[in-house]
PDB file of C-alpha atoms in Angstrom:
ATOM      1  CA  ARG A   1     -18.111  -7.137  11.365  1.00 97.00           C
ATOM      2  CA  LEU A   2     -15.514  -4.596  12.069  1.00 96.00           C
ATOM      3  CA  LEU A   3     -11.512  -5.976  12.509  1.00 95.00           C
ATOM      4  CA  VAL A   4      -8.823  -3.272  13.589  1.00 93.00           C
ATOM      5  CA  ASP A   5      -5.752  -3.261  14.165  1.00 91.00           C
ATOM      6  CA  ALA A   6      -5.159  -3.066  17.690  1.00 85.00           C
ATOM      7  CA  VAL A   7      -1.655  -1.165  16.975  1.00 85.00           C
ATOM      8  CA  GLY A   8      -2.308   1.228  13.531  1.00 83.00           C
ATOM      9  CA  CYS A   9      -6.066   1.986  15.333  1.00 84.00           C
ATOM     10  CA  TRP A  10      -4.473   2.412  19.429  1.00 79.00           C
ATOM     11  CA  ARG A  11      -6.641   5.671  19.528  1.00 80.00           C
ATOM     12  CA  LEU A  12      -9.424   4.508  19.158  1.00 82.00           C
ATOM     13  CA  THR A  13     -11.179   3.941  23.195  1.00 83.00           C
ATOM     14  CA  LYS A  14     -13.613   2.269  24.932  1.00 86.00           C
ATOM     15  CA  LYS A  15     -15.832   4.773  23.951  1.00 90.00           C
ATOM     16  CA  PHE A  16     -15.614   5.537  21.044  1.00 89.00           C
ATOM     17  CA  LEU A  17     -16.256   1.460  20.344  1.00 90.00           C
ATOM     18  CA  LYS A  18     -19.603   1.203  22.756  1.00 93.00           C
ATOM     19  CA  PRO A  19     -22.233   2.520  20.314  1.00 94.00           C
ATOM     20  CA  LEU A  20     -21.285   1.034  17.262  1.00 93.00           C
ATOM     21  CA  ARG A  21     -22.030  -3.072  19.850  1.00 94.00           C
ATOM     22  CA  GLU A  22     -24.646  -1.130  21.431  1.00 95.00           C
ATOM     23  CA  ALA A  23     -25.922  -0.374  17.429  1.00 96.00           C
ATOM     24  CA  GLY A  24     -25.310  -4.376  17.075  1.00 96.00           C
ATOM     25  CA  ILE A  25     -21.962  -3.845  15.335  1.00 96.00           C
ATOM     26  CA  LYS A  26     -19.624  -6.954  15.958  1.00 96.00           C
ATOM     27  CA  VAL A  27     -15.986  -5.643  16.043  1.00 94.00           C
ATOM     28  CA  SER A  28     -11.901  -7.616  17.158  1.00 94.00           C
ATOM     29  CA  PRO A  29      -8.551  -5.857  17.576  1.00 91.00           C
ATOM     30  CA  PHE A  30      -6.390  -7.610  15.967  1.00 91.00           C
ATOM     31  CA  SER A  31      -3.246  -9.533  17.719  1.00 82.00           C
ATOM     32  CA  PRO A  32      -3.778  -6.859  20.305  1.00 78.00           C
ATOM     33  CA  VAL A  33      -0.515  -5.865  22.621  1.00 72.00           C
ATOM     34  CA  GLU A  34      -0.220  -7.314  26.642  1.00 67.00           C
ATOM     35  CA  PHE A  35       2.893  -5.658  26.959  1.00 59.00           C
ATOM     36  CA  PRO A  36       3.276  -8.822  30.104  1.00 48.00           C
ATOM     37  CA  LEU A  37       3.964 -10.948  26.535  1.00 51.00           C
ATOM     38  CA  ILE A  38       5.836  -8.798  24.336  1.00 52.00           C
ATOM     39  CA  ASN A  39       7.094 -11.375  21.566  1.00 54.00           C
ATOM     40  CA  SER A  40       8.079 -11.225  17.587  1.00 56.00           C
ATOM     41  CA  ARG A  41       3.886 -11.162  17.018  1.00 60.00           C
ATOM     42  CA  LEU A  42       4.645  -7.230  18.153  1.00 63.00           C
ATOM     43  CA  ASN A  43       5.620  -6.542  14.429  1.00 70.00           C
ATOM     44  CA  PHE A  44       3.186  -7.648  12.678  1.00 80.00           C
ATOM     45  CA  ARG A  45       0.297  -5.787  11.366  1.00 89.00           C
ATOM     46  CA  ASN A  46      -2.120  -6.092   9.646  1.00 93.00           C
ATOM     47  CA  HIS A  47      -2.402  -3.182   6.646  1.00 94.00           C
ATOM     48  CA  ARG A  48      -5.188  -5.165   4.635  1.00 96.00           C
ATOM     49  CA  LYS A  49      -8.221  -1.745   3.751  1.00 97.00           C
ATOM     50  CA  ILE A  50     -11.471  -4.195   3.054  1.00 97.00           C
ATOM     51  CA  VAL A  51     -14.840  -3.843   2.911  1.00 98.00           C
ATOM     52  CA  VAL A  52     -17.151  -6.451   1.398  1.00 97.00           C
ATOM     53  CA  VAL A  53     -20.810  -6.157   1.795  1.00 97.00           C
ATOM     54  CA  ASP A  54     -23.273  -8.528   1.439  1.00 95.00           C
ATOM     55  CA  GLY A  55     -20.823 -10.829  -0.325  1.00 95.00           C
ATOM     56  CA  LEU A  56     -21.752  -8.872  -3.681  1.00 94.00           C
ATOM     57  CA  ILE A  57     -19.537  -5.512  -3.785  1.00 95.00           C
ATOM     58  CA  GLY A  58     -16.424  -5.655  -2.700  1.00 97.00           C
ATOM     59  CA  PHE A  59     -13.505  -2.698  -1.594  1.00 98.00           C
ATOM     60  CA  VAL A  60      -9.743  -2.941  -1.571  1.00 98.00           C
ATOM     61  CA  GLY A  61      -7.027   0.028  -1.453  1.00 96.00           C
ATOM     62  CA  GLY A  62      -4.992   2.515  -0.138  1.00 95.00           C
ATOM     63  CA  VAL A  63      -8.291   4.240   1.853  1.00 94.00           C
ATOM     64  CA  ASN A  64      -8.296   3.182   5.752  1.00 92.00           C
ATOM     65  CA  ILE A  65     -11.072   5.326   7.525  1.00 89.00           C
ATOM     66  CA  ALA A  66      -9.571   8.777   8.849  1.00 85.00           C
ATOM     67  CA  ASP A  67     -10.267  12.193   8.823  1.00 82.00           C
ATOM     68  CA  LYS A  68      -7.177  13.308   7.297  1.00 80.00           C
ATOM     69  CA  TYR A  69      -8.654  11.060   3.999  1.00 80.00           C
ATOM     70  CA  LEU A  70     -11.839  13.675   4.228  1.00 81.00           C
ATOM     71  CA  HIS A  71      -9.139  16.378   3.202  1.00 76.00           C
ATOM     72  CA  LYS A  72      -9.251  17.471   7.827  1.00 74.00           C
ATOM     73  CA  SER A  73      -6.338  17.420   9.038  1.00 76.00           C
ATOM     74  CA  SER A  74      -4.234  20.963   9.242  1.00 78.00           C
ATOM     75  CA  TYR A  75      -0.715  19.325   8.436  1.00 82.00           C
ATOM     76  CA  TYR A  76      -1.354  16.850   5.056  1.00 82.00           C
ATOM     77  CA  GLY A  77      -3.992  19.482   3.853  1.00 83.00           C
ATOM     78  CA  TYR A  78      -5.438  17.275   0.487  1.00 89.00           C
ATOM     79  CA  TRP A  79      -5.339  13.516   0.756  1.00 91.00           C
ATOM     80  CA  ARG A  80      -4.613  11.548  -2.646  1.00 94.00           C
ATOM     81  CA  ASP A  81      -6.006   8.365  -2.356  1.00 95.00           C
ATOM     82  CA  THR A  82      -7.045   5.188  -4.691  1.00 96.00           C
ATOM     83  CA  HIS A  83      -9.269   2.980  -4.122  1.00 96.00           C
ATOM     84  CA  LEU A  84     -11.069  -0.265  -6.408  1.00 97.00           C
ATOM     85  CA  ARG A  85     -14.597  -1.345  -6.446  1.00 96.00           C
ATOM     86  CA  ILE A  86     -15.620  -4.133  -6.921  1.00 95.00           C
ATOM     87  CA  THR A  87     -17.938  -7.466  -8.179  1.00 93.00           C
ATOM     88  CA  GLY A  88     -17.946 -10.608  -9.236  1.00 92.00           C
ATOM     89  CA  GLY A  89     -16.457 -13.548  -8.123  1.00 91.00           C
ATOM     90  CA  ALA A  90     -12.978 -11.196  -7.185  1.00 94.00           C
ATOM     91  CA  VAL A  91     -15.742 -10.580  -4.405  1.00 95.00           C
ATOM     92  CA  HIS A  92     -15.220 -13.932  -2.392  1.00 96.00           C
ATOM     93  CA  SER A  93     -10.949 -13.924  -2.710  1.00 96.00           C
ATOM     94  CA  LEU A  94     -11.409 -10.888  -0.419  1.00 97.00           C
ATOM     95  CA  GLN A  95     -14.482 -11.551   1.609  1.00 97.00           C
ATOM     96  CA  ALA A  96     -12.647 -15.357   2.949  1.00 97.00           C
ATOM     97  CA  ILE A  97      -9.262 -13.022   3.875  1.00 97.00           C
ATOM     98  CA  PHE A  98     -11.083 -11.230   6.212  1.00 97.00           C
ATOM     99  CA  ALA A  99     -13.237 -14.868   7.214  1.00 97.00           C
ATOM    100  CA  THR A 100      -9.953 -15.698   7.674  1.00 96.00           C
ATOM    101  CA  ASP A 101      -8.339 -12.802   9.558  1.00 96.00           C
ATOM    102  CA  TRP A 102     -11.858 -12.873  11.285  1.00 96.00           C
ATOM    103  CA  HIS A 103     -11.442 -16.523  12.058  1.00 96.00           C
ATOM    104  CA  PHE A 104      -8.448 -15.976  13.577  1.00 94.00           C
ATOM    105  CA  CYS A 105      -9.412 -13.133  16.209  1.00 94.00           C
ATOM    106  CA  THR A 106     -12.528 -14.265  17.407  1.00 95.00           C
ATOM    107  CA  GLY A 107     -12.783 -18.132  16.571  1.00 95.00           C
ATOM    108  CA  GLU A 108     -15.837 -17.344  14.962  1.00 96.00           C
ATOM    109  CA  ASN A 109     -15.855 -18.935  11.224  1.00 97.00           C
ATOM    110  CA  LEU A 110     -17.060 -17.168   8.722  1.00 96.00           C
ATOM    111  CA  LEU A 111     -16.241 -19.263   5.894  1.00 95.00           C
ATOM    112  CA  LEU A 112     -20.463 -20.596   4.891  1.00 94.00           C
ATOM    113  CA  SER A 113     -21.587 -20.721   2.340  1.00 93.00           C
ATOM    114  CA  GLU A 114     -25.102 -18.207   3.259  1.00 92.00           C
ATOM    115  CA  PHE A 115     -21.777 -15.321   3.335  1.00 93.00           C
ATOM    116  CA  PHE A 116     -20.254 -16.776  -0.348  1.00 95.00           C
ATOM    117  CA  PRO A 117     -24.369 -15.940  -2.474  1.00 93.00           C
ATOM    118  CA  ALA A 118     -23.627 -16.368  -5.983  1.00 91.00           C
ATOM    119  CA  GLN A 119     -22.510 -14.030  -7.785  1.00 85.00           C
ATOM    120  CA  ILE A 120     -24.053 -12.769 -12.260  1.00 79.00           C
ATOM    121  CA  GLU A 121     -21.850 -12.385 -13.933  1.00 72.00           C
ATOM    122  CA  GLN A 122     -21.501 -10.796 -16.825  1.00 75.00           C
ATOM    123  CA  GLU A 123     -18.254  -8.253 -18.514  1.00 73.00           C
ATOM    124  CA  VAL A 124     -14.738  -9.005 -17.559  1.00 84.00           C
ATOM    125  CA  ASN A 125     -12.055  -8.269 -16.035  1.00 91.00           C
ATOM    126  CA  PRO A 126      -9.779 -10.380 -15.613  1.00 93.00           C
ATOM    127  CA  VAL A 127      -9.240  -9.770 -11.800  1.00 95.00           C
ATOM    128  CA  GLN A 128      -6.705 -11.654  -8.875  1.00 96.00           C
ATOM    129  CA  ILE A 129      -7.297 -11.157  -5.671  1.00 97.00           C
ATOM    130  CA  VAL A 130      -3.784 -11.767  -3.625  1.00 97.00           C
ATOM    131  CA  SER A 131      -2.803 -11.481   0.101  1.00 96.00           C
ATOM    132  CA  SER A 132       0.387 -11.945   1.848  1.00 96.00           C
ATOM    133  CA  GLY A 133       1.216 -11.175   5.281  1.00 93.00           C
ATOM    134  CA  PRO A 134       3.943 -13.221   7.769  1.00 91.00           C
ATOM    135  CA  ASP A 135       1.991 -16.693   7.867  1.00 87.00           C
ATOM    136  CA  SER A 136       2.929 -17.402   4.083  1.00 89.00           C
ATOM    137  CA  ASN A 137       5.827 -18.910   2.710  1.00 88.00           C
ATOM    138  CA  TRP A 138       5.802 -16.579   0.141  1.00 92.00           C
ATOM    139  CA  GLU A 139       5.920 -13.199  -0.890  1.00 94.00           C
ATOM    140  CA  SER A 140       3.219 -13.182  -3.244  1.00 96.00           C
ATOM    141  CA  ILE A 141       2.400  -9.810  -3.333  1.00 97.00           C
ATOM    142  CA  MET A 142       6.307  -9.029  -3.540  1.00 97.00           C
ATOM    143  CA  GLN A 143       6.601 -12.019  -6.009  1.00 97.00           C
ATOM    144  CA  GLY A 144       3.883 -10.249  -8.520  1.00 97.00           C
ATOM    145  CA  PHE A 145       5.637  -6.837  -8.582  1.00 98.00           C
ATOM    146  CA  PHE A 146       8.934  -8.573  -9.278  1.00 98.00           C
ATOM    147  CA  ALA A 147       6.743 -10.307 -12.372  1.00 97.00           C
ATOM    148  CA  MET A 148       5.805  -7.974 -13.676  1.00 97.00           C
ATOM    149  CA  ILE A 149       8.315  -4.830 -13.753  1.00 98.00           C
ATOM    150  CA  ALA A 150      10.156  -7.844 -15.508  1.00 97.00           C
ATOM    151  CA  LEU A 151       7.137  -8.315 -18.466  1.00 96.00           C
ATOM    152  CA  ALA A 152       7.154  -4.640 -17.931  1.00 98.00           C
ATOM    153  CA  LEU A 153       8.196  -3.246 -22.254  1.00 98.00           C
ATOM    154  CA  LYS A 154       7.350  -0.019 -22.691  1.00 98.00           C
ATOM    155  CA  ASN A 155       6.274   2.181 -19.886  1.00 98.00           C
ATOM    156  CA  ILE A 156       5.262   0.943 -15.740  1.00 98.00           C
ATOM    157  CA  ASN A 157       4.161   3.751 -13.248  1.00 98.00           C
ATOM    158  CA  ILE A 158       3.904   3.242  -9.237  1.00 98.00           C
ATOM    159  CA  VAL A 159       2.950   5.560  -6.799  1.00 98.00           C
ATOM    160  CA  THR A 160       4.023   4.949  -3.398  1.00 97.00           C
ATOM    161  CA  PRO A 161       4.057   6.722  -0.035  1.00 96.00           C
ATOM    162  CA  TYR A 162       6.963   4.834   1.051  1.00 95.00           C
ATOM    163  CA  LEU A 163      10.013   3.562  -1.275  1.00 96.00           C
ATOM    164  CA  ILE A 164      11.858   1.569   0.714  1.00 95.00           C
ATOM    165  CA  LEU A 165      12.685  -1.353  -1.773  1.00 95.00           C
ATOM    166  CA  ASN A 166      14.649  -5.015  -1.540  1.00 94.00           C
ATOM    167  CA  GLU A 167      17.311  -5.380  -3.396  1.00 95.00           C
ATOM    168  CA  SER A 168      14.924  -7.810  -5.681  1.00 96.00           C
ATOM    169  CA  ILE A 169      12.516  -5.037  -6.613  1.00 97.00           C
ATOM    170  CA  LEU A 170      15.501  -2.300  -6.963  1.00 97.00           C
ATOM    171  CA  THR A 171      17.738  -4.217  -9.035  1.00 97.00           C
ATOM    172  CA  ALA A 172      14.458  -4.934 -10.865  1.00 98.00           C
ATOM    173  CA  ILE A 173      13.965  -2.042 -11.157  1.00 98.00           C
ATOM    174  CA  LYS A 174      16.697  -0.769 -12.164  1.00 98.00           C
ATOM    175  CA  ILE A 175      17.556  -3.480 -14.474  1.00 98.00           C
ATOM    176  CA  ALA A 176      13.892  -2.779 -16.509  1.00 98.00           C
ATOM    177  CA  SER A 177      15.245   1.339 -16.626  1.00 98.00           C
ATOM    178  CA  LEU A 178      18.270   0.798 -18.094  1.00 98.00           C
ATOM    179  CA  SER A 179      16.715  -1.993 -21.239  1.00 97.00           C
ATOM    180  CA  GLY A 180      15.421   1.411 -22.548  1.00 98.00           C
ATOM    181  CA  VAL A 181      11.346   0.689 -19.719  1.00 98.00           C
ATOM    182  CA  ASP A 182      10.142   3.752 -19.098  1.00 98.00           C
ATOM    183  CA  ILE A 183       9.591   4.114 -15.701  1.00 98.00           C
ATOM    184  CA  LYS A 184       7.811   7.166 -13.621  1.00 98.00           C
ATOM    185  CA  ILE A 185       7.780   6.876  -9.676  1.00 98.00           C
ATOM    186  CA  ILE A 186       5.654   9.076  -7.408  1.00 98.00           C
ATOM    187  CA  VAL A 187       5.827   9.184  -4.404  1.00 97.00           C
ATOM    188  CA  PRO A 188       5.280  12.452  -1.412  1.00 96.00           C
ATOM    189  CA  GLN A 189       7.087  15.234  -1.289  1.00 94.00           C
ATOM    190  CA  LYS A 190       5.728  16.594   2.140  1.00 89.00           C
ATOM    191  CA  PRO A 191       7.009  13.255   4.794  1.00 83.00           C
ATOM    192  CA  ASP A 192       4.595  11.929   7.582  1.00 83.00           C
ATOM    193  CA  HIS A 193       7.359   9.613   9.194  1.00 84.00           C
ATOM    194  CA  LEU A 194      10.167  11.234   9.790  1.00 87.00           C
ATOM    195  CA  LEU A 195      13.180   8.282   9.372  1.00 89.00           C
ATOM    196  CA  VAL A 196      10.481   6.550   6.476  1.00 89.00           C
ATOM    197  CA  HIS A 197      10.581   9.287   4.527  1.00 90.00           C
ATOM    198  CA  TRP A 198      14.992  10.130   5.214  1.00 92.00           C
ATOM    199  CA  GLY A 199      14.872   6.019   3.619  1.00 92.00           C
ATOM    200  CA  SER A 200      13.134   6.429   0.517  1.00 94.00           C
ATOM    201  CA  ARG A 201      15.537   9.485  -1.154  1.00 93.00           C
ATOM    202  CA  SER A 202      18.299   7.475  -0.270  1.00 93.00           C
ATOM    203  CA  TYR A 203      17.282   5.821  -3.077  1.00 95.00           C
ATOM    204  CA  TYR A 204      16.939   8.326  -5.311  1.00 95.00           C
ATOM    205  CA  GLN A 205      20.680   8.692  -6.403  1.00 94.00           C
ATOM    206  CA  GLU A 206      20.739   4.459  -7.890  1.00 95.00           C
ATOM    207  CA  LEU A 207      17.255   4.663  -9.400  1.00 97.00           C
ATOM    208  CA  ILE A 208      18.153   8.037 -11.267  1.00 97.00           C
ATOM    209  CA  GLN A 209      20.846   7.185 -12.071  1.00 96.00           C
ATOM    210  CA  ALA A 210      19.840   4.049 -14.169  1.00 97.00           C
ATOM    211  CA  GLY A 211      17.438   6.017 -15.469  1.00 97.00           C
ATOM    212  CA  VAL A 212      14.034   5.971 -13.424  1.00 98.00           C
ATOM    213  CA  LYS A 213      12.074   9.668 -13.348  1.00 98.00           C
ATOM    214  CA  ILE A 214      11.402  10.085  -9.926  1.00 98.00           C
ATOM    215  CA  TYR A 215       8.563  12.856  -8.762  1.00 98.00           C
ATOM    216  CA  GLU A 216       7.202  14.633  -5.662  1.00 97.00           C
ATOM    217  CA  TYR A 217       4.540  15.014  -5.412  1.00 96.00           C
ATOM    218  CA  GLN A 218       3.218  19.040  -4.003  1.00 94.00           C
ATOM    219  CA  LYS A 219      -0.403  18.789  -3.618  1.00 93.00           C
ATOM    220  CA  GLY A 220      -0.419  17.828  -0.616  1.00 91.00           C
ATOM    221  CA  PHE A 221      -0.179  14.123   0.003  1.00 93.00           C
ATOM    222  CA  ILE A 222       0.260  11.256  -2.150  1.00 95.00           C
ATOM    223  CA  HIS A 223      -1.232   7.568  -0.723  1.00 95.00           C
ATOM    224  CA  SER A 224      -2.386   5.538  -3.366  1.00 96.00           C
ATOM    225  CA  LYS A 225      -0.205   2.174  -3.762  1.00 97.00           C
ATOM    226  CA  ILE A 226      -0.522   1.506  -7.963  1.00 98.00           C
ATOM    227  CA  MET A 227       1.093   0.049 -10.810  1.00 98.00           C
ATOM    228  CA  THR A 228       0.547  -0.033 -14.469  1.00 98.00           C
ATOM    229  CA  ILE A 229       2.753  -2.022 -16.966  1.00 98.00           C
ATOM    230  CA  ASP A 230       2.059  -1.684 -20.257  1.00 98.00           C
ATOM    231  CA  GLY A 231      -0.555  -0.528 -20.380  1.00 97.00           C
ATOM    232  CA  VAL A 232      -1.810  -4.115 -20.222  1.00 97.00           C
ATOM    233  CA  ILE A 233      -1.488  -5.099 -16.053  1.00 97.00           C
ATOM    234  CA  SER A 234      -1.802  -2.919 -12.603  1.00 98.00           C
ATOM    235  CA  SER A 235      -1.661  -3.438  -9.579  1.00 98.00           C
ATOM    236  CA  ILE A 236      -4.099  -2.000  -7.202  1.00 98.00           C
ATOM    237  CA  GLY A 237      -4.288  -2.565  -3.544  1.00 97.00           C
ATOM    238  CA  THR A 238      -2.904  -1.812   0.466  1.00 97.00           C
ATOM    239  CA  ALA A 239       0.796  -2.604  -0.171  1.00 97.00           C
ATOM    240  CA  ASN A 240       3.216   0.158  -0.641  1.00 96.00           C
ATOM    241  CA  MET A 241       6.802  -0.061  -2.060  1.00 96.00           C
ATOM    242  CA  ASP A 242       8.682  -2.204   0.840  1.00 94.00           C
ATOM    243  CA  ILE A 243      10.566  -4.068   3.064  1.00 93.00           C
ATOM    244  CA  ARG A 244       7.767  -3.420   5.658  1.00 91.00           C
ATOM    245  CA  SER A 245       4.988  -4.196   3.427  1.00 94.00           C
ATOM    246  CA  PHE A 246       6.806  -6.988   2.239  1.00 94.00           C
ATOM    247  CA  THR A 247       7.329  -9.679   4.857  1.00 91.00           C
ATOM    248  CA  GLN A 248       6.035  -8.237   7.878  1.00 90.00           C
ATOM    249  CA  ASN A 249       2.494  -6.767   6.921  1.00 93.00           C
ATOM    250  CA  PHE A 250      -0.618  -8.098   6.092  1.00 95.00           C
ATOM    251  CA  GLU A 251      -1.442  -6.781   3.041  1.00 97.00           C
ATOM    252  CA  VAL A 252      -4.268  -7.257   0.096  1.00 98.00           C
ATOM    253  CA  ASN A 253      -4.103  -6.107  -4.066  1.00 98.00           C
ATOM    254  CA  ALA A 254      -5.423  -6.685  -6.882  1.00 98.00           C
ATOM    255  CA  PHE A 255      -4.201  -7.016 -10.079  1.00 98.00           C
ATOM    256  CA  VAL A 256      -6.355  -6.468 -13.201  1.00 97.00           C
ATOM    257  CA  TYR A 257      -6.090  -7.839 -16.649  1.00 97.00           C
ATOM    258  CA  SER A 258      -7.239  -5.090 -18.268  1.00 96.00           C
ATOM    259  CA  TYR A 259      -6.499  -1.990 -21.074  1.00 96.00           C
ATOM    260  CA  GLU A 260      -9.298  -0.418 -19.998  1.00 95.00           C
ATOM    261  CA  VAL A 261      -8.723  -0.436 -15.618  1.00 96.00           C
ATOM    262  CA  ALA A 262      -4.938   0.320 -17.151  1.00 97.00           C
ATOM    263  CA  ALA A 263      -5.794   3.246 -19.366  1.00 97.00           C
ATOM    264  CA  GLU A 264      -7.930   4.827 -16.702  1.00 97.00           C
ATOM    265  CA  LEU A 265      -4.992   4.903 -14.111  1.00 98.00           C
ATOM    266  CA  ASP A 266      -2.822   5.910 -16.306  1.00 98.00           C
ATOM    267  CA  ALA A 267      -4.917   9.059 -16.959  1.00 98.00           C
ATOM    268  CA  VAL A 268      -5.165   9.803 -13.271  1.00 97.00           C
ATOM    269  CA  PHE A 269      -0.810   9.731 -12.937  1.00 98.00           C
ATOM    270  CA  THR A 270      -1.043  11.509 -15.685  1.00 98.00           C
ATOM    271  CA  GLN A 271      -2.796  14.403 -13.888  1.00 97.00           C
ATOM    272  CA  ASP A 272      -0.277  12.965 -10.823  1.00 97.00           C
ATOM    273  CA  LEU A 273       2.390  14.720 -11.951  1.00 97.00           C
ATOM    274  CA  SER A 274       0.975  17.210 -13.374  1.00 97.00           C
ATOM    275  CA  ASN A 275       1.175  17.865  -9.223  1.00 97.00           C
ATOM    276  CA  SER A 276       3.750  16.976  -8.483  1.00 97.00           C
ATOM    277  CA  LYS A 277       8.012  17.933 -10.080  1.00 97.00           C
ATOM    278  CA  GLN A 278      10.871  15.825 -10.673  1.00 97.00           C
ATOM    279  CA  ILE A 279      13.616  15.446  -8.796  1.00 96.00           C
ATOM    280  CA  SER A 280      16.293  15.706 -11.538  1.00 93.00           C
ATOM    281  CA  TRP A 281      20.101  15.073 -10.942  1.00 91.00           C
ATOM    282  CA  GLU A 282      21.727  17.762 -10.427  1.00 91.00           C
ATOM    283  CA  ASP A 283      19.235  19.453  -8.185  1.00 89.00           C
ATOM    284  CA  PHE A 284      19.212  16.518  -6.364  1.00 91.00           C
ATOM    285  CA  ASN A 285      23.342  16.359  -6.456  1.00 90.00           C
ATOM    286  CA  LYS A 286      22.987  19.696  -4.509  1.00 89.00           C
ATOM    287  CA  ARG A 287      21.571  18.545  -1.724  1.00 89.00           C
ATOM    288  CA  PRO A 288      23.010  19.715   2.127  1.00 90.00           C
ATOM    289  CA  VAL A 289      25.315  16.907   3.645  1.00 93.00           C
ATOM    290  CA  SER A 290      23.226  16.967   6.210  1.00 91.00           C
ATOM    291  CA  SER A 291      20.841  15.659   4.227  1.00 91.00           C
ATOM    292  CA  ARG A 292      23.387  13.118   2.824  1.00 92.00           C
ATOM    293  CA  ILE A 293      23.620  11.955   6.599  1.00 94.00           C
ATOM    294  CA  LEU A 294      19.525  11.901   7.970  1.00 92.00           C
ATOM    295  CA  GLU A 295      19.633   8.981   3.762  1.00 90.00           C
ATOM    296  CA  SER A 296      22.430   7.284   4.369  1.00 91.00           C
ATOM    297  CA  THR A 297      21.578   6.919   8.231  1.00 91.00           C
ATOM    298  CA  ALA A 298      17.349   6.345   7.574  1.00 88.00           C
ATOM    299  CA  ARG A 299      19.027   3.477   5.001  1.00 88.00           C
ATOM    300  CA  LEU A 300      20.660   1.277   7.677  1.00 85.00           C
ATOM    301  CA  PHE A 301      17.453   1.504   9.102  1.00 79.00           C
ATOM    302  CA  SER A 302      15.551   0.116   6.002  1.00 77.00           C
ATOM    303  CA  PRO A 303      14.335  -3.621   6.868  1.00 71.00           C
ATOM    304  CA  LEU A 304      12.729  -1.829   9.382  1.00 67.00           C
ATOM    305  CA  LEU A 305      10.536   0.249   7.844  1.00 65.00           C
TER     306      LEU A 305
END
């Protein structure tokens, strides 16, 4: 079964999907846009990236299925992303989220025992699979981020392609930094959406003034969505550090409680830092007036980005 967001995959043609369907693959669009019936749901997109195999192996993270993820885009060049492979009980949580989305789109019930085989539990790293979206009264992933930041005692490492912060997360990051927590954030230097790029840069000044270290990735485009806290707790998933992911998109993240996983992600983070340039206050303060105007204008639209 293949579920694709109708807006995110708007270029997929019937001709492209025909051989998939002929091969027996069930394909469904998520919330297709019908212009005579445009309503508030137009803005609610499924941003989840879930693969579940036989109910035993699951994948979640930032990787979509597209040529640019294979470094085939002349504009983006090298594409840097992070994805997580899961086995054990957490796979059933991923599958239940997919099944719920599939039922919403097709009416087919996949919450059946035949799709959820018994798991063989081995050495365990505790994992919470957390979903959020406009169908819930709780912004669960954002609240998870807030709790992680508030609990930090030593350091926070964040990688996000978009940095459009609501007041809660912005305040939490600044307070943590002012309390002595070492906070590093990696974002792309090369934009894929200009308005979002300038909106992200509009947060640099107050973050840098609070002691947060901002780095722009130079090697290509970085699309990872990860956060580690004190080398103990990690988040890997589909949610960007932005308002759209917090409130408007259907997202899913894995919160992992493991020194081993956090150490691996921190090592990758250090490698990404070697391909990034820190934005110093002195350099950022020298930016031209045109950049300041673009940042301020984009900031006005931040709740929509």
